[in-house]
């Protein structure tokens, strides 16, 4: 068996180009939000057909400002899936809204539109729909609920539905550029969509230079980050192709032991490579892969209904108990990919 250093669940891919651009900005002396942030916003708009975009300090901040831009306030209900990171819940609470959880498809982890429909009330002001793991959600059925939709593209930049980029279906899109997302600025995010809404978000992200007297925040991106972001964006197609290639290798080795990943969707990107296994088998896999120096993870740490003690989310419960995420990212060397592939073939279960 080949030996490699421990393989983390995720890791960014940054190179000399990012380092050079960041150094240039530092030498220029203009490091806070400025022309380069505006340039990064324009580049995202151009790449994904948005009319306008406002960069933020994180994906969570982007969600918060997007909710406020849509007018979410005290008492307004916002539907979010139970099977997702806590950032969505936090953003709704920060905006003063009431989070309403919806169940997900146990096979894909994406929001179940029928369940979301059942949770809609006269007070529903918005729905946040993540394209989880880079796999496109049933966005059209959710838009058909007739409530403003925020597409959470934190895991899905570069994915498309019928050739149309994700993020262009709903009222607003948000992105995250956290270190281990598809492209990164260390921390960072963006709100994108119609100019009237984005302008509100832009206005809320700073406390100075504004005419309004209403409460605002400081959640700006820096020019250093934006410079890195522009380089990362220029490498996105390459990153997505690398992810695709690794996924094909994993597909092949999984098939050799009679398994498949969660069902793919056309136009998806592989942000996460996820396998669904019986809970005990999943836990054995995690342990044995760890023994080989490979960190696999539950792709969602804990479903949100666990946090507030709600029940009635069988889809999210199943996804949480069964899903396993195997390391897949462009920073993996060929040797590491082969090491992971080898370890997968060793997971064959006599009974499963
Ligand atoms: C990462 C992530 C967020 C939050 O983004 P941060 O930049 O970490 O604040 C929101 N939604 C989804 C689906 C994410 O994966």
Coordinates of N, CA, C and O and ligand atoms in Angstrom, one line a residue, residues 58-60 85 87-88 152 154-155 176 178 181 188, ligand 1:
X58 N -18.5 37.2 4.5 CA -18.7 35.8 4.5 C -20.0 35.4 3.8 O -20.8 36.3 3.5
X59 N -20.2 34.1 3.7 CA -21.5 33.6 3.1 C -22.6 33.9 4.1 O -23.7 34.2 3.7
X60 N -22.3 33.7 5.4 CA -23.3 34.0 6.4 C -23.8 35.5 6.3 O -25.0 35.8 6.4
X85 N -25.7 23.4 7.1 CA -25.0 23.9 8.2 C -25.8 25.0 8.9 O -26.7 25.5 8.4
X87 N -25.3 28.0 9.5 CA -25.2 29.4 9.0 C -26.6 29.9 8.6 O -26.9 31.1 8.8
X88 N -27.4 29.0 8.0 CA -28.7 29.5 7.5 C -29.6 29.9 8.7 O -30.3 30.9 8.6
X152 N -28.8 29.5 -2.3 CA -27.6 29.4 -1.6 C -26.6 28.6 -2.4 O -26.7 27.4 -2.5
X154 N -23.4 28.5 -2.0 CA -22.1 28.4 -1.3 C -21.3 27.2 -1.7 O -20.1 27.2 -1.7
X155 N -22.0 26.1 -2.1 CA -21.3 24.9 -2.4 C -21.4 24.6 -3.9 O -21.0 23.5 -4.4
X176 N -20.3 31.8 -1.0 CA -19.3 31.8 0.1 C -18.0 31.5 -0.5 O -17.8 30.6 -1.4
X178 N -15.3 30.8 1.6 CA -14.6 30.3 2.7 C -13.5 29.4 2.2 O -13.5 28.9 1.1
X181 N -14.3 26.1 0.3 CA -15.4 26.1 -0.7 C -14.7 26.0 -2.1 O -13.5 25.8 -2.2
X188 N -15.2 35.1 3.0 CA -15.8 36.0 2.0 C -17.1 35.5 1.5 O -17.4 34.3 1.7
Ligands
LIG1 C1 -20.4 27.5 3.9 C2 -21.8 27.7 3.7 C3 -22.5 28.8 4.2 C4 -21.8 29.9 5.0 O1 -20.7 30.5 4.4 P1 -19.6 31.1 5.3 O2 -18.7 31.9 4.3 O3 -18.8 30.0 6.0 O4 -20.2 32.0 6.3 C5 -23.8 28.9 3.9 N1 -24.5 28.0 3.2 C6 -23.9 26.9 2.8 C7 -24.7 25.9 2.0 C8 -22.5 26.7 3.0 O5 -22.0 25.5 2.6

